[in-house]
Coordinates of C-alpha atoms and ligand atoms in Angstrom, one line a residue:
X988 CA 0.2 4.6 -15.9
X989 CA -0.2 1.8 -18.3
X990 CA -3.3 0.4 -20.1
X991 CA -6.0 1.9 -22.2
X992 CA -8.5 3.2 -19.7
X993 CA -12.1 3.7 -20.9
X994 CA -13.1 4.5 -17.3
X995 CA -11.7 4.4 -13.9
X996 CA -14.4 2.1 -12.6
X997 CA -13.7 -1.6 -12.2
X998 CA -15.5 -4.7 -10.9
X999 CA -12.3 -5.6 -9.1
X1000 CA -9.1 -3.8 -8.0
X1001 CA -6.2 -5.9 -6.8
X1002 CA -3.3 -4.2 -5.0
X1003 CA 0.0 -6.1 -5.5
X1004 CA 1.1 -8.3 -8.4
X1005 CA 2.8 -11.2 -6.6
X1006 CA 1.7 -14.8 -7.0
X1007 CA -1.4 -13.9 -5.0
X1008 CA -2.4 -10.8 -6.9
X1009 CA -1.5 -11.7 -10.5
X1010 CA -3.1 -15.1 -10.3
X1011 CA -6.3 -13.5 -8.9
X1012 CA -6.0 -11.0 -11.8
X1013 CA -5.8 -13.7 -14.5
X1014 CA -8.7 -15.7 -13.0
X1015 CA -10.8 -12.5 -12.7
X1016 CA -10.1 -11.5 -16.3
X1017 CA -11.0 -15.1 -17.5
X1018 CA -14.4 -14.9 -15.9
X1019 CA -15.1 -11.5 -17.4
X1020 CA -14.7 -9.2 -14.4
X1021 CA -13.3 -5.8 -15.4
X1022 CA -10.1 -5.8 -13.4
X1023 CA -7.2 -3.6 -12.5
X1024 CA -4.0 -4.6 -10.8
X1025 CA -1.9 -1.9 -9.0
X1026 CA 1.8 -2.5 -8.6
X1027 CA 4.4 -0.1 -7.1
X1028 CA 7.5 -2.1 -7.9
X1029 CA 7.9 -5.1 -10.2
X1030 CA 5.2 -7.3 -11.7
X1031 CA 5.5 -10.8 -10.1
X1032 CA 6.2 -9.4 -6.6
X1033 CA 8.7 -11.0 -4.3
X1034 CA 8.2 -14.5 -5.7
X1035 CA 9.5 -13.7 -9.2
X1036 CA 11.8 -10.8 -8.4
X1037 CA 13.6 -11.4 -5.1
X1038 CA 12.1 -14.6 -3.6
X1039 CA 11.2 -18.0 -4.9
X1040 CA 12.7 -17.7 -8.4
X1041 CA 16.0 -15.9 -7.7
X1042 CA 16.7 -18.2 -4.7
X1043 CA 16.0 -21.3 -6.8
X1044 CA 18.0 -20.2 -9.8
X1045 CA 21.0 -19.4 -7.5
X1046 CA 20.6 -22.6 -5.6
X1047 CA 20.7 -24.6 -8.9
X1048 CA 24.0 -22.9 -9.8
X1049 CA 25.4 -23.6 -6.3
X1050 CA 24.3 -27.3 -6.4
X1051 CA 25.8 -27.8 -9.9
X1052 CA 29.1 -26.2 -8.7
X1053 CA 29.2 -28.4 -5.6
X1054 CA 28.5 -31.6 -7.4
X1055 CA 31.1 -31.0 -10.1
X1056 CA 33.7 -29.9 -7.4
X1057 CA 33.1 -32.8 -5.0
X1058 CA 31.7 -35.6 -7.1
X1059 CA 32.8 -34.8 -10.7
X1060 CA 35.7 -37.1 -10.8
X1061 CA 33.7 -40.0 -9.3
X1062 CA 31.0 -39.4 -11.9
X1063 CA 33.6 -39.7 -14.7
X1064 CA 34.3 -36.0 -15.4
X1065 CA 37.9 -35.4 -16.4
X1066 CA 40.2 -32.9 -17.9
X1067 CA 39.7 -30.1 -15.4
X1068 CA 41.7 -29.1 -12.3
X1069 CA 39.4 -29.2 -9.3
X1070 CA 41.5 -26.7 -7.5
X1071 CA 41.0 -24.1 -10.3
X1072 CA 37.2 -24.5 -10.3
X1073 CA 35.5 -21.5 -8.6
X1074 CA 32.0 -20.1 -8.3
X1075 CA 31.5 -16.9 -10.4
X1076 CA 28.7 -15.2 -8.3
X1077 CA 28.3 -12.4 -10.8
X1078 CA 27.7 -14.8 -13.7
X1079 CA 25.2 -16.8 -11.7
X1080 CA 23.4 -13.6 -10.8
X1081 CA 23.2 -12.7 -14.6
X1082 CA 21.6 -16.1 -15.3
X1083 CA 19.2 -15.5 -12.5
X1084 CA 18.4 -12.0 -13.9
X1085 CA 17.6 -13.5 -17.4
X1086 CA 15.3 -16.1 -15.9
X1087 CA 13.5 -13.5 -13.8
X1088 CA 13.1 -11.2 -16.8
X1089 CA 11.6 -13.9 -19.0
X1090 CA 9.1 -14.9 -16.2
X1091 CA 8.1 -11.3 -15.5
X1092 CA 7.4 -10.8 -19.2
X1093 CA 5.3 -14.0 -19.2
X1094 CA 3.2 -12.7 -16.4
X1095 CA 2.8 -9.3 -18.0
X1096 CA 1.7 -11.1 -21.2
X1097 CA -0.9 -13.2 -19.3
X1098 CA -2.4 -10.1 -17.6
X1099 CA -2.7 -8.4 -20.9
X1100 CA -4.2 -11.5 -22.6
X1101 CA -6.8 -11.6 -19.9
X1102 CA -7.5 -7.9 -20.2
X1103 CA -6.3 -6.9 -16.8
X1104 CA -5.4 -3.2 -16.6
X1105 CA -2.0 -2.6 -15.1
X1106 CA -1.6 0.5 -13.0
X1107 CA 1.9 1.4 -11.9
X1108 CA 2.3 3.2 -8.6
X1109 CA 1.7 3.0 -4.9
X1110 CA -1.9 2.3 -4.0
X1111 CA -3.6 4.1 -1.1
X1112 CA -7.0 2.9 0.0
X1113 CA -9.5 5.6 0.6
X1114 CA -12.4 3.3 1.5
X1115 CA -13.6 -0.1 0.4
X1116 CA -14.7 1.2 -3.0
X1117 CA -12.0 3.8 -3.8
X1118 CA -8.3 3.5 -4.3
X1119 CA -5.9 6.3 -5.1
X1120 CA -2.7 6.1 -7.1
X1121 CA -0.9 9.4 -7.4
X1122 CA -3.6 12.0 -8.5
X1123 CA -6.0 9.4 -9.9
X1124 CA -8.8 7.8 -7.9
X1125 CA -10.2 4.5 -9.1
X1126 CA -13.6 3.0 -8.1
X1127 CA -14.3 -0.6 -7.5
X1128 CA -17.0 -3.0 -6.4
X1129 CA -14.5 -5.4 -4.9
X1130 CA -11.0 -5.1 -3.5
X1131 CA -8.3 -7.7 -3.1
X1132 CA -5.3 -6.7 -1.0
X1133 CA -2.2 -8.8 -1.9
X1134 CA 0.6 -6.5 -0.8
X1135 CA 3.0 -9.2 0.6
X1136 CA 5.4 -9.1 3.5
X1137 CA 8.9 -8.1 4.6
X1138 CA 11.3 -9.5 7.2
X1139 CA 11.2 -7.9 10.6
X1140 CA 14.3 -5.8 11.4
X1141 CA 13.9 -5.3 15.2
X1142 CA 16.1 -8.2 16.1
X1143 CA 19.0 -6.6 14.2
X1144 CA 18.3 -3.0 15.4
X1145 CA 21.2 -3.1 17.9
X1146 CA 23.7 -3.7 15.2
X1147 CA 25.0 -0.3 14.0
X1148 CA 28.3 -1.3 12.5
X1149 CA 27.5 -4.7 10.9
X1150 CA 26.6 -4.7 7.2
X1151 CA 23.0 -6.0 7.1
X1152 CA 21.5 -6.7 3.7
X1153 CA 17.8 -7.4 2.8
X1154 CA 17.1 -10.3 0.4
X1155 CA 16.1 -8.0 -2.5
X1156 CA 19.6 -6.4 -2.3
X1157 CA 21.3 -9.7 -1.7
X1158 CA 20.2 -11.3 -5.0
X1159 CA 21.6 -8.2 -6.9
X1160 CA 25.1 -8.1 -5.3
X1161 CA 28.0 -8.4 -7.8
X1162 CA 30.1 -10.3 -5.3
X1163 CA 29.8 -11.6 -1.7
X1164 CA 32.3 -11.9 1.2
X1165 CA 33.6 -15.1 2.7
X1166 CA 32.1 -15.0 6.1
X1167 CA 28.3 -14.6 6.1
X1168 CA 25.7 -14.7 8.8
X1169 CA 22.2 -15.6 7.9
X1170 CA 19.6 -14.4 10.4
X1171 CA 16.3 -16.2 10.8
X1172 CA 14.8 -19.6 11.3
X1173 CA 12.6 -20.5 8.3
X1174 CA 12.9 -22.1 4.9
X1175 CA 14.3 -18.9 3.4
X1176 CA 17.2 -18.7 5.9
X1177 CA 18.0 -22.4 5.4
X1178 CA 18.0 -22.1 1.6
X1179 CA 20.2 -19.0 1.6
X1180 CA 22.6 -20.6 4.1
X1181 CA 22.7 -23.9 2.2
X1182 CA 23.4 -22.0 -1.1
X1183 CA 26.3 -20.0 0.4
X1184 CA 27.7 -23.2 2.0
X1185 CA 27.6 -25.0 -1.4
X1186 CA 29.6 -22.3 -3.0
X1187 CA 32.3 -22.5 -0.3
X1188 CA 31.4 -19.6 2.0
X1189 CA 31.7 -19.8 5.8
X1190 CA 28.1 -19.6 7.0
X1191 CA 26.5 -19.1 10.4
X1192 CA 22.7 -19.2 11.0
X1193 CA 21.6 -17.1 14.0
X1194 CA 18.1 -16.9 15.4
X1195 CA 16.3 -16.0 18.6
X1196 CA 14.3 -19.2 18.3
X1197 CA 15.3 -22.8 19.2
X1198 CA 14.3 -24.6 16.0
X1199 CA 16.1 -24.2 12.6
X1200 CA 12.6 -24.3 10.9
X1201 CA 9.4 -24.3 13.0
X1202 CA 6.5 -26.8 12.5
X1203 CA 8.5 -29.6 10.9
X1204 CA 7.9 -33.2 11.6
X1205 CA 10.4 -34.2 14.3
X1206 CA 12.2 -36.7 12.0
X1207 CA 12.7 -34.0 9.4
X1208 CA 13.8 -31.4 12.0
X1209 CA 16.4 -33.9 13.3
X1210 CA 17.6 -34.6 9.7
X1211 CA 18.0 -31.0 8.8
X1212 CA 19.9 -30.1 12.0
X1213 CA 22.3 -32.9 11.6
X1214 CA 22.7 -32.2 7.8
X1215 CA 23.5 -28.5 8.4
X1216 CA 26.1 -29.3 11.1
X1217 CA 27.7 -32.0 8.8
X1218 CA 27.9 -29.5 6.0
X1219 CA 29.8 -27.1 8.3
X1220 CA 27.1 -24.5 8.7
X1221 CA 27.4 -23.1 12.3
X1222 CA 24.1 -22.9 14.1
X1223 CA 23.6 -20.3 16.9
X1224 CA 20.0 -20.9 18.0
X1225 CA 18.1 -19.2 20.8
X1226 CA 20.3 -16.1 20.8
X1227 CA 18.6 -13.1 22.3
X1228 CA 21.1 -10.2 22.4
X1229 CA 23.1 -9.2 19.4
X1230 CA 25.9 -6.6 19.6
X1231 CA 28.5 -5.2 17.3
X1232 CA 32.0 -6.6 17.5
X1233 CA 35.2 -6.3 15.5
X1234 CA 34.9 -8.4 12.3
X1235 CA 31.6 -9.8 13.4
X1236 CA 29.0 -9.7 16.1
X1237 CA 28.4 -11.0 19.6
X1238 CA 25.4 -13.2 20.1
X1239 CA 24.6 -13.6 23.8
X1240 CA 28.3 -12.8 24.4
X1241 CA 29.5 -15.4 21.9
X1242 CA 31.6 -14.1 19.0
X1243 CA 30.5 -14.9 15.5
X1244 CA 32.8 -13.9 12.6
X1245 CA 31.0 -12.3 9.7
X1246 CA 31.4 -9.6 7.0
X1247 CA 27.7 -9.5 6.1
X1248 CA 24.4 -10.4 7.6
X1249 CA 21.5 -11.5 5.4
X1250 CA 18.2 -10.6 7.0
X1251 CA 15.8 -13.6 6.7
X1252 CA 13.9 -12.8 9.9
X1253 CA 10.2 -13.7 10.4
X1254 CA 8.0 -11.7 8.1
X1255 CA 5.4 -9.1 8.8
X1256 CA 2.7 -7.9 6.4
X1257 CA 3.1 -4.8 4.3
X1258 CA -0.1 -2.9 4.3
X1259 CA -1.1 0.0 2.1
X1260 CA -2.4 3.3 3.6
X1261 CA -5.8 2.2 4.7
X1262 CA -8.0 5.3 4.7
X1263 CA -11.3 4.5 6.3
X1264 CA -10.8 0.8 6.2
X1265 CA -10.3 -0.9 9.6
X1266 CA -9.2 -4.4 8.9
X1267 CA -9.4 -6.9 11.7
X1268 CA -6.0 -8.4 12.5
X1269 CA -5.0 -11.7 14.1
X1270 CA -1.4 -12.4 15.4
X1271 CA 0.0 -9.4 13.3
X1272 CA -1.7 -10.6 10.1
X1273 CA -4.9 -9.7 8.3
X1274 CA -7.7 -12.0 9.5
X1275 CA -9.9 -13.6 6.8
X1276 CA -12.4 -16.4 6.6
X1277 CA -12.0 -19.5 4.4
X1278 CA -13.0 -17.5 1.3
X1279 CA -10.3 -14.9 2.0
X1280 CA -13.0 -12.3 3.0
X1281 CA -11.9 -9.8 5.6
X1282 CA -14.2 -8.3 8.2
X1283 CA -15.3 -5.7 5.6
X1284 CA -17.8 -6.9 2.9
X1285 CA -16.2 -6.9 -0.6
X1286 CA -12.7 -6.6 0.7
X1287 CA -10.5 -9.7 0.5
X1288 CA -6.9 -10.3 1.7
X1289 CA -4.6 -13.0 0.2
X1290 CA -1.1 -14.3 0.4
X1291 CA 1.6 -13.3 2.9
X1292 CA -0.4 -10.5 4.5
X1293 CA -2.6 -13.2 5.9
X1294 CA 0.4 -15.1 7.3
X1295 CA 0.5 -18.0 4.8
X1296 CA 4.2 -17.4 3.6
X1297 CA 4.2 -19.6 0.5
X1298 CA 3.6 -18.6 -3.1
X1299 CA 1.3 -21.6 -3.8
X1300 CA -0.9 -20.6 -0.8
X1301 CA -1.0 -17.0 -2.1
X1302 CA -2.1 -18.2 -5.6
X1303 CA -4.7 -20.6 -4.2
X1304 CA -6.0 -17.8 -2.0
X1305 CA -6.2 -15.6 -5.1
X1306 CA -8.4 -18.0 -7.0
X1307 CA -10.5 -18.7 -3.9
X1308 CA -11.2 -14.9 -3.5
X1309 CA -12.1 -14.4 -7.2
X1310 CA -14.3 -17.5 -7.2
X1311 CA -16.1 -16.1 -4.1
X1312 CA -16.7 -12.8 -5.9
X1313 CA -18.1 -14.8 -8.8
X1314 CA -20.4 -16.7 -6.4
X1315 CA -18.4 -19.9 -6.4
X1316 CA -17.7 -21.0 -2.8
X1317 CA -14.5 -23.1 -2.8
X1318 CA -12.9 -22.8 0.6
X1319 CA -9.2 -22.7 1.3
X1320 CA -7.9 -25.9 2.9
X1321 CA -4.5 -24.9 4.3
X1322 CA -3.8 -28.4 5.6
X1323 CA -3.6 -29.7 2.0
X1324 CA -1.2 -27.0 0.9
X1325 CA 2.3 -28.4 0.7
X1326 CA 5.3 -26.7 2.2
X1327 CA 8.7 -26.7 0.4
X1328 CA 12.3 -26.0 1.0
X1329 CA 14.9 -26.3 -1.7
X1330 CA 17.9 -27.2 0.4
X1331 CA 20.3 -30.0 -0.6
X1332 CA 18.4 -32.4 -0.3
X1333 CA 15.0 -30.8 -0.7
X1334 CA 12.4 -31.0 2.0
X1335 CA 8.6 -31.0 1.4
X1336 CA 5.6 -31.8 3.5
X1337 CA 1.8 -31.9 3.4
X1338 CA -0.7 -32.5 6.1
X1339 CA -0.1 -33.4 9.7
X1340 CA 3.3 -34.1 11.4
X1341 CA 3.6 -37.0 13.7
X1342 CA 3.5 -34.6 16.7
X1343 CA 0.2 -33.1 15.4
X1344 CA -1.3 -36.6 14.9
X1345 CA -0.5 -37.3 18.6
X1346 CA -1.8 -33.9 19.8
X1347 CA -5.1 -34.5 17.9
X1348 CA -5.5 -37.9 19.5
X1349 CA -5.2 -40.0 16.3
X1350 CA -4.3 -43.6 16.5
X1351 CA -2.0 -43.8 13.5
X1352 CA 0.2 -45.9 11.3
X1353 CA 3.6 -44.7 10.1
X1354 CA 5.8 -45.9 7.3
X1355 CA 9.3 -44.6 6.6
X1356 CA 11.5 -45.6 3.7
X1357 CA 15.1 -44.5 3.3
X1358 CA 16.5 -43.2 0.0
X1359 CA 19.6 -45.4 0.5
X1360 CA 17.4 -48.3 -0.5
X1361 CA 16.2 -46.7 -3.8
X1362 CA 18.0 -47.5 -7.0
X1363 CA 17.4 -44.2 -8.8
X1364 CA 18.7 -42.2 -5.8
X1365 CA 21.8 -44.4 -5.8
X1366 CA 22.4 -43.9 -9.5
X1367 CA 22.1 -40.2 -9.0
X1368 CA 24.6 -40.3 -6.1
X1369 CA 22.1 -39.4 -3.4
X1370 CA 22.5 -41.2 -0.2
X1371 CA 20.6 -39.2 2.4
X1372 CA 16.9 -38.8 2.9
X1373 CA 13.6 -40.6 3.4
X1374 CA 9.8 -40.6 2.8
X1375 CA 7.5 -40.7 5.8
X1376 CA 3.8 -41.4 5.5
X1377 CA 1.3 -41.0 8.3
X1378 CA -2.2 -42.5 8.2
X1379 CA -5.0 -42.8 10.7
X1380 CA -5.4 -46.3 11.9
X1381 CA -9.1 -47.1 11.2
X1382 CA -9.3 -46.7 7.4
X1383 CA -5.7 -46.0 6.7
X1384 CA -6.5 -42.5 5.3
X1385 CA -3.3 -40.6 4.6
X1386 CA -3.0 -37.6 6.9
X1387 CA 0.6 -36.5 6.3
X1388 CA 3.6 -37.0 4.1
X1389 CA 7.1 -35.7 4.8
X1390 CA 9.9 -36.1 2.2
X1391 CA 13.6 -35.4 2.4
X1392 CA 15.0 -36.2 -1.1
X1393 CA 16.2 -34.6 -4.3
X1394 CA 13.1 -33.4 -6.1
X1395 CA 11.0 -33.7 -2.9
X1396 CA 9.3 -30.5 -4.0
X1397 CA 8.0 -32.3 -7.1
X1398 CA 7.4 -35.7 -5.4
X1399 CA 5.2 -34.1 -2.7
X1400 CA 2.6 -33.2 -5.2
X1401 CA 1.6 -36.9 -5.7
X1402 CA 1.0 -37.0 -1.9
X1403 CA -1.1 -33.8 -2.2
X1404 CA -3.2 -35.4 -4.9
X1405 CA -3.7 -38.6 -2.8
X1406 CA -4.7 -36.5 0.2
X1407 CA -7.1 -34.3 -1.8
X1408 CA -8.8 -37.5 -3.0
X1409 CA -8.9 -38.9 0.6
X1410 CA -6.6 -41.7 -0.5
X1411 CA -5.7 -44.5 1.9
X1412 CA -2.6 -46.6 2.4
X1413 CA -4.0 -49.4 0.4
X1414 CA -4.6 -47.0 -2.5
X1415 CA -1.0 -45.7 -2.3
X1416 CA 0.5 -49.2 -2.1
X1417 CA -1.4 -50.1 -5.4
X1418 CA 0.0 -47.2 -7.4
X1419 CA 2.5 -48.4 -10.0
X1420 CA 5.4 -46.1 -10.6
X1421 CA 8.0 -45.9 -13.3
X1422 CA 11.2 -47.8 -12.4
X1423 CA 13.7 -46.6 -11.5
X1424 CA 12.2 -43.5 -9.9
X1425 CA 12.9 -41.8 -6.6
X1426 CA 9.2 -41.4 -6.1
X1427 CA 8.9 -45.2 -5.8
X1428 CA 9.8 -44.4 -2.1
X1429 CA 6.3 -43.1 -1.4
X1430 CA 4.8 -46.4 -2.4
X1431 CA 7.5 -48.2 -0.5
X1432 CA 6.7 -46.1 2.6
X1433 CA 3.0 -47.1 2.4
X1434 CA 4.1 -50.8 2.2
X1435 CA 6.1 -50.2 5.4
X1436 CA 3.0 -48.6 7.1
X1437 CA 0.9 -51.6 6.1
X1438 CA 3.6 -53.8 7.6
X1439 CA 4.4 -55.4 4.2
X1440 CA 7.7 -53.8 3.3
X1441 CA 9.0 -54.8 -0.1
X1442 CA 12.5 -53.5 -0.6
X1443 CA 13.7 -53.3 3.0
Ligands
FAD936 C1 14.3 -15.8 -0.5 C2 12.9 -16.3 -0.6 C3 12.6 -17.5 -1.2 C4 11.3 -17.9 -1.3 N1 11.1 -19.1 -1.9 C5 9.8 -19.6 -2.0 C6 9.6 -20.8 -2.6 O1 10.5 -21.5 -3.1 N2 8.3 -21.3 -2.6 C7 7.3 -20.5 -2.1 O2 6.1 -21.0 -2.1 N3 7.5 -19.4 -1.5 C8 8.7 -18.9 -1.4 N4 9.0 -17.6 -0.8 C9 7.8 -16.9 -0.3 C10 7.0 -16.2 -1.5 O3 7.9 -15.4 -2.2 C11 5.9 -15.4 -0.9 O4 5.1 -16.3 -0.1 C12 5.0 -14.9 -2.0 O5 5.7 -14.1 -2.9 C13 3.8 -14.1 -1.4 O6 3.0 -13.7 -2.5 P1 2.1 -12.4 -2.3 O7 1.3 -12.3 -3.6 O8 1.4 -12.5 -1.0 O9 3.1 -11.1 -2.1 P2 4.4 -10.6 -2.9 O10 4.9 -11.6 -3.8 O11 5.3 -10.1 -1.8 O12 3.8 -9.5 -3.8 C14 3.3 -8.3 -3.2 C15 3.4 -7.2 -4.2 O13 2.6 -6.1 -3.7 C16 3.3 -4.9 -4.1 N5 2.8 -3.8 -3.2 C17 3.0 -3.7 -1.8 N6 2.4 -2.6 -1.4 C18 1.8 -2.0 -2.5 C19 1.1 -0.8 -2.6 N7 0.7 0.0 -1.6 N8 0.7 -0.4 -3.9 C20 1.0 -1.2 -5.0 N9 1.8 -2.3 -4.8 C21 2.1 -2.7 -3.6 C22 4.8 -5.2 -3.9 O14 5.6 -4.3 -4.6 C23 4.8 -6.6 -4.4 O15 5.2 -6.7 -5.8 C24 10.2 -17.1 -0.8 C25 10.5 -15.9 -0.2 C26 11.8 -15.5 -0.1 C27 12.1 -14.1 0.5

C-alpha cells in the first residue's frame, strides 16, 4: 500500500489508473473530493504502458528509419551507406521505455499533487460502497470502475504451435522475427502492421471480418486498403478458420508464413470481482447513461469497459463522471470525440461518415481536397492523402471531417473545435491559416464544398 491513510473512507474510489481513471482522480482531487485510486499493475494503464504511448514511440522510430532509408538521399542526406542502415529494435524499445517512465512519473506526481491516495493491488468490489484490496476494506460514497479491456483470444484458440504474443509482451521484446502476422481489424492492428512494415518486416494482417478497420468513411477505407497493399502488407480478411502449419498457419486453408502472431483482436472489458453488484451490460460492455452512470446509483463506468476504445473518450468520460458526482451535468457527446490512427500517413475523423449522412437522410455537401495540391505537404515529401468535409445542405453546418495526412491526429482537433461550436462551411472557409501549413487543406476542402475551390 502507498499513501498516508487517515481513514479508509473516501468520497470516491476509482478502480483502474488508465487515462479514464487517473484523469477522473485528478479532477476529483481538484474539486475537493477525498479520492483513492486502486491499481493492480502500472499507473497510467494500457495507454501509457502498453498502448498509445509505446505504439506511438515505436512508430516514430520506424517512420524515421523508413524516411532516412528511402528518401534520405533525395532530401540531401549523404555520407552513409543505405545498405548498412538497419533498425535496432532493442534500442528503439529502450527509448520507448524512457518515454513511458517519464510519463508514468508525471501522472504519479499529478495524483499526489491533487491528494489522490494510491492503493496498489487488485480491487474486488464487495458492494457499491465497499471495495476490498488484499486484507483491507475501503468504504466509499461513489465508485468509478475504469478497469480497461483486453483483446479476445477465442479466434486464436485453435493455434497450439504458433507463437502468439499479446501487445504488452510485444512492446517489451528484445528482438522480433522477420515474418509476422498481426491478427485483428482495428486501428491497433493497422498501427502495429504499419510499424513492422516500415522497419522492413514481412507483415500479414488476418481477420475474421471483411474491413481493415470498421466504421471508416468509405473514401478513407478505400485509401487505407490500397495503401497497405502498396506497402506490401498482405491482407487476409474474412478468414474464419485458423489452423497450425509448418512455419506458419492456415487461414481457411490458405497458407500464411509467420514466426509470430501479434494479437490485436477486438477487445472485451476486464471487470473486477463484482460481489453484490449486478451491472447491466449491453453488447458485452457495461451500459451507462450519458453521465457514465451505471444501473446502480453512485456507481459509474468509464473508458474501454463501456466499449469506447480510445484514450480521449476514457478521459472525457472520467471528467463527465466526476462532474456528475459534483452535481455538474455535462453529458458525453461521442459523436464529437475524434478517432485517430497513427499509420503512415495518419488517419483521423470526427462526426459522421458520408454513409451515415445518407443513412440518416441528410441532404449534404461534400468537399475533398488532396494533399498533392498543398505546398507544405509537398515540401515535406508527402504525396498521398486528403481532407474530406461533410456538411448538411441547409445551413452548411459541418457534420463530419475525415483526414488522411501526416499530423492528421493534430489537424482533426481544429475540426472538433469547429463542430463543438456548430460551425458552418462559411465559418471554416473564412479561417485564415498560417502558410504554408498542411492544415490549410481543411479550409480548401470547405471552399470545394461551397463550390468555390481556390487551389484546385
Ligand atoms: C497498441 C495500442 C495502441 C493504442 N493507441 C491508442 C491511441 O493512439 N489513441 C487512443 O486514444 N487510444 C489508443 N489505444 C487505446 C487506449 O489505450 C485505451 O482506449 C485506453 O487505455 C483505455 O483507458 P481505460 O482507462 O479505460 O483503461 P486502461 O488504460 O486499460 O486502464 C485500466 C487499468 O485498470 C487496471 N485494473 C484492471 N482491473 C483492476 C482491478 N481489479 N484492480 C485494480 N486495477 C485494475 C489495469 O491494470 C489498468 O492499469 C491503444 C491501445 C493499444 C492496445
